[in-house]
Amino acid sequence: MLYLIGLGLGDVKDITVKGLEIVRQCSRVYLEAYTSILTVGKEALEEYYGRELLLADRDMVEQQADEILKGADVSDVAFLVVGDPFGATTHSDLVLRALNAGIQYRVIHNASIMNAVGCCGLQLYNFGETVSIVFWTDTWRPESFYDKIKKNRDMGLHTLCLLPIPSLSRGRKIYEPPRYMTVAQAAEELLEILQNRRDRGEELAMTEDTVCVGLARIGAEDQTIRSGTLQELASCDLGGPLHSMIISGHLHPLEVDMLKLFSGPERLKTLKMTDSSTYVS
Amino acid sequence: MLYLIGLGLGDVKDITVKGLEIVRQCSRVYLEAYTSILTVGKEALEEYYGRELLLADRDMVEQQADEILKGADVSDVAFLVVGDPFGATTHSDLVLRALNAGIQYRVIHNASIMNAVGCCGLQLYNFGETVSIVFWTDTWRPESFYDKIKKNRDMGLHTLCLLPIPSLSRGRKIYEPPRYMTVAQAAEELLEILQNRRDRGEELAMTEDTVCVGLARIGAEDQTIRSGTLQELASCDLGGPLHSMIISGHLHPLEVDMLKLFSGPERLKTLKMTDSSTYVS
């Protein structure tokens, strides 16, 4: 049996009881090491599970899946994924290869960033399509994520923006310093896009004053949530990875009350709204 | 401290290790009993946790929150929620009341239906707004959920449809037999809406042959996933609660491969697509 087991988002104890029991009885345990990271490292997991973990980078999962699946028809192999195995990245390919080789699989679910962002108080069923923001280079500055945000906002929906995380897999073959995108960097790109669109005379779907939420290390002890205008988030410091950001759509009064918890004491009383999702100071 | 703890979706062992440790050391433990249900009952949870659980129905949470929060400023109180505490239903109101009373809170996340549906192979970031389907009566037959599905499909996005679950709270005061909606019933309502819209000469966003997915008891040992046309799902029997349904949008080839796993052996080979989300037999 191939077990795909979600580890949740924080530390070693965010695995489910069921997941932990399976990890402890499997013959081999792989740790998927390219989609996301926990706030603790492989060593902490190994110590807590009492098991050696085999690191599975992207190349291994894509090109040497047979190695992972070896013997899983007669014994149990666990494949650990930060968050949920079918969260932001799915592992359909590994599942299909397993079934093709006559190996059954089972999924042990856990929280992923896709549902845990609900902790900021914005309701999950009011989110539209999720977008991914990428690091711009001098020559590659895609703006397509803004167009998706626009569509969501036109329907009054919130947008979860997933930000780049450190690449732990590619770095071995091609040198690429591990880096993650901060909320401030994501906000900066978005501000530049707004200016570009304004220069072109486009009607904007949002402004520098639109309510946004920055989230860092969700699920961990030191998680940080900051709500404010897009302009404010462009200069916020939410600490270490992983970060994500939400662009609000239409806000329900209860959602506004929750967001006020995360806007900093100095803004708590002065916060006003001109429409359902724009601050005035 | 008020702890809001997600229980996940299946049975007693889907709680996280962290969540279990907290439950075992809290002075009082409430079980939220109206948003969702596990495949096991309160007694099974009590036996596994070694703790008595206080049932918190909707009236209690909405009108007697003070009772839940009593003493949580000096001791620890746990509030257990099936799925994730900020999943399909948020508990913002309880959080705000706690903070108002000077009580800190902490969220222990877990899988919810909002992210666990990814196990069918449809990618979570290709979903649009989530919709809720309701039981029609003779006089109340809302079609608004179809319009949201239409908007999602126009953008190529999948739609998660949440179906009614047994009401465990209201039944005490007003007699209402506990019932949940099956995938077949949800599909029936949707078929009727398609016919209504066709009669009115509207251009349809989907047809009886659009690829849909029925999901039952996701996360439990006996979870069942069935993919097929809307017409086919209208006559499927996926067993006991809880059910949910997905209306597909644009399908990626890897998503199609995953859906074929759930379409029954007789269709595995004959499945074809006319466009990215319509079967032909």
CSV table of N, CA and C in Angstrom, one decimal, chain B residues 125-213:
chain,number,residue,atom,x,y,z
B,125,TYR,N,-6.7,24.7,-7.2
B,125,TYR,CA,-6.5,26.0,-7.7
B,125,TYR,C,-7.3,26.2,-9.0
B,126,ASN,N,-8.0,25.2,-9.4
B,126,ASN,CA,-8.9,25.4,-10.6
B,126,ASN,C,-10.3,25.4,-10.2
B,127,PHE,N,-10.6,25.6,-8.9
B,127,PHE,CA,-12.0,25.7,-8.5
B,127,PHE,C,-12.4,27.2,-8.4
B,128,GLY,N,-13.6,27.5,-8.7
B,128,GLY,CA,-14.1,28.8,-8.5
B,128,GLY,C,-14.9,28.9,-7.2
B,129,GLU,N,-15.9,29.8,-7.1
B,129,GLU,CA,-16.6,29.9,-5.9
B,129,GLU,C,-17.4,28.6,-5.5
B,130,THR,N,-17.4,28.3,-4.3
B,130,THR,CA,-18.1,27.1,-3.7
B,130,THR,C,-19.6,27.5,-3.6
B,131,VAL,N,-20.5,26.5,-4.0
B,131,VAL,CA,-21.9,26.8,-3.8
B,131,VAL,C,-22.6,25.9,-2.8
B,132,SER,N,-23.7,26.3,-2.3
B,132,SER,CA,-24.5,25.4,-1.4
B,132,SER,C,-25.8,25.1,-2.1
B,133,ILE,N,-26.1,23.8,-2.1
B,133,ILE,CA,-27.4,23.4,-2.7
B,133,ILE,C,-28.4,23.2,-1.6
B,134,VAL,N,-29.6,23.5,-1.7
B,134,VAL,CA,-30.6,23.4,-0.7
B,134,VAL,C,-31.7,22.4,-1.1
B,135,PHE,N,-32.4,21.9,-0.1
B,135,PHE,CA,-33.6,21.0,-0.4
B,135,PHE,C,-34.7,21.9,-1.0
B,136,TRP,N,-35.2,21.6,-2.1
B,136,TRP,CA,-36.3,22.3,-2.6
B,136,TRP,C,-37.6,21.9,-1.9
B,137,THR,N,-38.5,22.8,-1.8
B,137,THR,CA,-39.9,22.5,-1.3
B,137,THR,C,-40.8,22.7,-2.5
B,138,ASP,N,-42.1,22.6,-2.3
B,138,ASP,CA,-43.1,22.8,-3.3
B,138,ASP,C,-43.1,24.2,-3.8
B,139,THR,N,-42.8,25.1,-2.8
B,139,THR,CA,-42.9,26.6,-3.1
B,139,THR,C,-41.6,27.3,-3.2
B,140,TRP,N,-40.5,26.6,-2.7
B,140,TRP,CA,-39.2,27.3,-2.7
B,140,TRP,C,-38.2,26.5,-3.5
B,141,ARG,N,-37.9,27.0,-4.7
B,141,ARG,CA,-37.0,26.2,-5.6
B,141,ARG,C,-36.0,27.2,-6.2
B,142,PRO,N,-35.1,27.6,-5.3
B,142,PRO,CA,-34.1,28.6,-5.8
B,142,PRO,C,-33.1,28.0,-6.8
B,143,GLU,N,-32.7,28.8,-7.8
B,143,GLU,CA,-31.8,28.3,-8.8
B,143,GLU,C,-30.5,29.0,-8.8
B,144,SER,N,-30.3,29.9,-7.8
B,144,SER,CA,-29.2,30.8,-7.8
B,144,SER,C,-27.8,30.0,-7.9
B,145,PHE,N,-27.8,28.8,-7.3
B,145,PHE,CA,-26.5,28.1,-7.3
B,145,PHE,C,-26.1,27.7,-8.8
B,146,TYR,N,-27.1,27.5,-9.6
B,146,TYR,CA,-26.8,27.2,-11.0
B,146,TYR,C,-26.1,28.4,-11.7
B,147,ASP,N,-26.5,29.6,-11.3
B,147,ASP,CA,-25.9,30.8,-11.9
B,147,ASP,C,-24.4,30.9,-11.5
B,148,LYS,N,-24.1,30.5,-10.3
B,148,LYS,CA,-22.7,30.5,-9.8
B,148,LYS,C,-21.9,29.5,-10.6
B,149,ILE,N,-22.5,28.3,-10.8
B,149,ILE,CA,-21.8,27.2,-11.5
B,149,ILE,C,-21.5,27.7,-12.9
B,150,LYS,N,-22.5,28.5,-13.5
B,150,LYS,CA,-22.4,29.0,-14.8
B,150,LYS,C,-21.2,29.9,-14.9
B,151,LYS,N,-21.1,30.8,-13.9
B,151,LYS,CA,-20.0,31.8,-13.9
B,151,LYS,C,-18.6,31.0,-13.8
B,152,ASN,N,-18.6,30.1,-13.0
B,152,ASN,CA,-17.3,29.3,-12.8
B,152,ASN,C,-17.0,28.6,-14.2
B,153,ARG,N,-18.0,27.9,-14.8
B,153,ARG,CA,-17.7,27.2,-16.0
B,153,ARG,C,-17.3,28.1,-17.1
B,154,ASP,N,-17.9,29.3,-17.1
B,154,ASP,CA,-17.5,30.3,-18.2
B,154,ASP,C,-16.0,30.6,-18.1
B,155,MET,N,-15.5,30.5,-16.9
B,155,MET,CA,-14.0,30.8,-16.7
B,155,MET,C,-13.2,29.5,-16.7
B,156,GLY,N,-13.9,28.3,-17.0
B,156,GLY,CA,-13.2,27.1,-17.1
B,156,GLY,C,-12.9,26.5,-15.7
B,157,LEU,N,-13.6,27.0,-14.7
B,157,LEU,CA,-13.3,26.5,-13.3
B,157,LEU,C,-14.3,25.5,-12.8
B,158,HIS,N,-13.8,24.6,-11.9
B,158,HIS,CA,-14.7,23.6,-11.3
B,158,HIS,C,-15.5,24.2,-10.2
B,159,THR,N,-16.6,23.6,-9.8
B,159,THR,CA,-17.4,24.1,-8.7
B,159,THR,C,-17.7,23.0,-7.7
B,160,LEU,N,-17.3,23.3,-6.5
B,160,LEU,CA,-17.6,22.4,-5.4
B,160,LEU,C,-19.0,22.8,-4.9
B,161,CYS,N,-19.9,21.8,-4.8
B,161,CYS,CA,-21.3,22.0,-4.3
B,161,CYS,C,-21.4,21.3,-3.0
B,162,LEU,N,-21.6,22.1,-1.9
B,162,LEU,CA,-21.9,21.5,-0.6
B,162,LEU,C,-23.4,21.2,-0.5
B,163,LEU,N,-23.6,20.0,0.1
B,163,LEU,CA,-25.0,19.6,0.2
B,163,LEU,C,-25.5,19.6,1.6
B,164,PRO,N,-26.8,19.8,1.8
B,164,PRO,CA,-27.3,19.9,3.2
B,164,PRO,C,-26.9,18.6,4.0
B,165,ILE,N,-26.7,18.8,5.3
B,165,ILE,CA,-26.4,17.7,6.2
B,165,ILE,C,-27.5,17.6,7.2
B,166,PRO,N,-27.6,16.5,8.0
B,166,PRO,CA,-28.6,16.4,9.0
B,166,PRO,C,-28.5,17.5,10.0
B,167,SER,N,-29.6,18.1,10.3
B,167,SER,CA,-29.6,19.2,11.3
B,167,SER,C,-29.8,18.5,12.7
B,168,LEU,N,-28.7,18.7,13.5
B,168,LEU,CA,-28.8,18.0,14.8
B,168,LEU,C,-29.2,19.0,15.9
B,169,SER,N,-29.4,20.3,15.5
B,169,SER,CA,-29.6,21.3,16.6
B,169,SER,C,-31.1,21.7,16.6
B,170,ARG,N,-31.6,22.1,15.5
B,170,ARG,CA,-32.9,22.7,15.4
B,170,ARG,C,-34.0,21.6,15.8
B,171,GLY,N,-33.7,20.4,15.6
B,171,GLY,CA,-34.7,19.3,15.7
B,171,GLY,C,-35.4,19.2,17.1
B,172,ARG,N,-34.7,19.8,18.1
B,172,ARG,CA,-35.2,19.7,19.4
B,172,ARG,C,-36.4,20.5,19.7
B,173,LYS,N,-36.4,21.7,19.0
B,173,LYS,CA,-37.5,22.6,19.3
B,173,LYS,C,-38.6,22.5,18.2
B,174,ILE,N,-38.2,22.4,17.0
B,174,ILE,CA,-39.2,22.2,16.0
B,174,ILE,C,-38.9,20.8,15.3
B,175,TYR,N,-39.9,20.0,15.2
B,175,TYR,CA,-39.7,18.7,14.7
B,175,TYR,C,-39.3,18.8,13.2
B,176,GLU,N,-38.2,18.2,12.9
B,176,GLU,CA,-37.7,18.2,11.5
B,176,GLU,C,-36.8,16.9,11.4
B,177,PRO,N,-37.3,16.0,10.6
B,177,PRO,CA,-36.5,14.7,10.5
B,177,PRO,C,-35.1,14.9,10.0
B,178,PRO,N,-34.1,14.3,10.7
B,178,PRO,CA,-32.7,14.5,10.2
B,178,PRO,C,-32.6,13.9,8.8
B,179,ARG,N,-32.1,14.7,7.9
B,179,ARG,CA,-31.9,14.2,6.6
B,179,ARG,C,-30.7,14.9,5.9
B,180,TYR,N,-30.1,14.2,5.0
B,180,TYR,CA,-29.0,14.8,4.3
B,180,TYR,C,-29.3,14.7,2.8
B,181,MET,N,-28.7,15.5,2.0
B,181,MET,CA,-28.9,15.4,0.6
B,181,MET,C,-27.9,14.5,-0.1
B,182,THR,N,-28.4,13.6,-0.9
B,182,THR,CA,-27.5,12.7,-1.6
B,182,THR,C,-27.0,13.4,-2.9
B,183,VAL,N,-26.0,12.9,-3.5
B,183,VAL,CA,-25.5,13.3,-4.8
B,183,VAL,C,-26.6,13.2,-5.8
B,184,ALA,N,-27.3,12.1,-5.8
B,184,ALA,CA,-28.4,11.8,-6.8
B,184,ALA,C,-29.4,12.9,-6.7
B,185,GLN,N,-29.8,13.3,-5.4
B,185,GLN,CA,-30.8,14.3,-5.3
B,185,GLN,C,-30.3,15.7,-5.8
B,186,ALA,N,-29.1,16.0,-5.5
B,186,ALA,CA,-28.5,17.3,-6.0
B,186,ALA,C,-28.5,17.3,-7.5
B,187,ALA,N,-28.1,16.2,-8.1
B,187,ALA,CA,-28.0,16.1,-9.6
B,187,ALA,C,-29.4,16.2,-10.1
B,188,GLU,N,-30.4,15.7,-9.5
B,188,GLU,CA,-31.8,15.8,-9.9
B,188,GLU,C,-32.3,17.3,-10.0
B,189,GLU,N,-32.0,18.0,-8.9
B,189,GLU,CA,-32.3,19.4,-8.9
B,189,GLU,C,-31.7,20.2,-10.1
B,190,LEU,N,-30.4,19.8,-10.3
B,190,LEU,CA,-29.7,20.5,-11.3
B,190,LEU,C,-30.2,20.2,-12.7
B,191,LEU,N,-30.6,18.9,-12.9
B,191,LEU,CA,-31.2,18.5,-14.2
B,191,LEU,C,-32.5,19.3,-14.4
B,192,GLU,N,-33.3,19.5,-13.4
B,192,GLU,CA,-34.5,20.2,-13.5
B,192,GLU,C,-34.3,21.7,-13.9
B,193,ILE,N,-33.2,22.3,-13.3
B,193,ILE,CA,-32.9,23.6,-13.6
B,193,ILE,C,-32.5,23.8,-15.1
B,194,LEU,N,-31.7,22.8,-15.5
B,194,LEU,CA,-31.2,22.8,-16.9
B,194,LEU,C,-32.5,22.8,-17.9
B,195,GLN,N,-33.4,21.9,-17.5
B,195,GLN,CA,-34.6,21.9,-18.3
B,195,GLN,C,-35.4,23.2,-18.3
B,196,ASN,N,-35.5,23.8,-17.1
B,196,ASN,CA,-36.2,25.1,-17.0
B,196,ASN,C,-35.5,26.1,-17.9
B,197,ARG,N,-34.2,26.2,-17.8
B,197,ARG,CA,-33.5,27.2,-18.5
B,197,ARG,C,-33.6,26.9,-20.0
B,198,ARG,N,-33.6,25.7,-20.4
B,198,ARG,CA,-33.7,25.3,-21.8
B,198,ARG,C,-35.1,25.8,-22.3
B,199,ASP,N,-36.1,25.5,-21.5
B,199,ASP,CA,-37.5,25.9,-21.8
B,199,ASP,C,-37.6,27.4,-22.1
B,200,ARG,N,-36.8,28.2,-21.3
B,200,ARG,CA,-36.8,29.6,-21.4
B,200,ARG,C,-35.9,30.1,-22.6
B,201,GLY,N,-35.3,29.2,-23.3
B,201,GLY,CA,-34.5,29.5,-24.4
B,201,GLY,C,-33.1,30.1,-24.0
B,202,GLU,N,-32.7,29.8,-22.8
B,202,GLU,CA,-31.4,30.3,-22.4
B,202,GLU,C,-30.2,29.4,-22.9
B,203,GLU,N,-29.1,30.1,-23.1
B,203,GLU,CA,-27.9,29.3,-23.5
B,203,GLU,C,-27.4,28.6,-22.3
B,204,LEU,N,-27.2,27.3,-22.3
B,204,LEU,CA,-26.8,26.6,-21.1
B,204,LEU,C,-25.3,26.6,-20.9
B,205,ALA,N,-24.9,26.6,-19.6
B,205,ALA,CA,-23.5,26.6,-19.3
B,205,ALA,C,-23.0,25.1,-19.2
B,206,MET,N,-23.9,24.2,-19.1
B,206,MET,CA,-23.6,22.8,-19.0
B,206,MET,C,-24.7,22.0,-19.5
B,207,THR,N,-24.5,20.7,-19.7
B,207,THR,CA,-25.6,19.8,-20.2
B,207,THR,C,-25.7,18.6,-19.3
B,208,GLU,N,-26.6,17.7,-19.6
B,208,GLU,CA,-26.8,16.5,-18.9
B,208,GLU,C,-25.5,15.6,-19.0
B,209,ASP,N,-24.7,15.9,-20.0
B,209,ASP,CA,-23.5,15.1,-20.2
B,209,ASP,C,-22.2,15.7,-19.7
B,210,THR,N,-22.4,16.8,-18.9
B,210,THR,CA,-21.2,17.4,-18.3
B,210,THR,C,-20.6,16.5,-17.3
B,211,VAL,N,-19.3,16.5,-17.2
B,211,VAL,CA,-18.6,15.6,-16.3
B,211,VAL,C,-18.8,16.2,-14.8
B,212,CYS,N,-19.3,15.3,-14.0
B,212,CYS,CA,-19.5,15.7,-12.5
B,212,CYS,C,-18.8,14.6,-11.7
B,213,VAL,N,-18.6,14.9,-10.4
B,213,VAL,CA,-18.0,14.0,-9.5
B,213,VAL,C,-18.9,14.0,-8.2
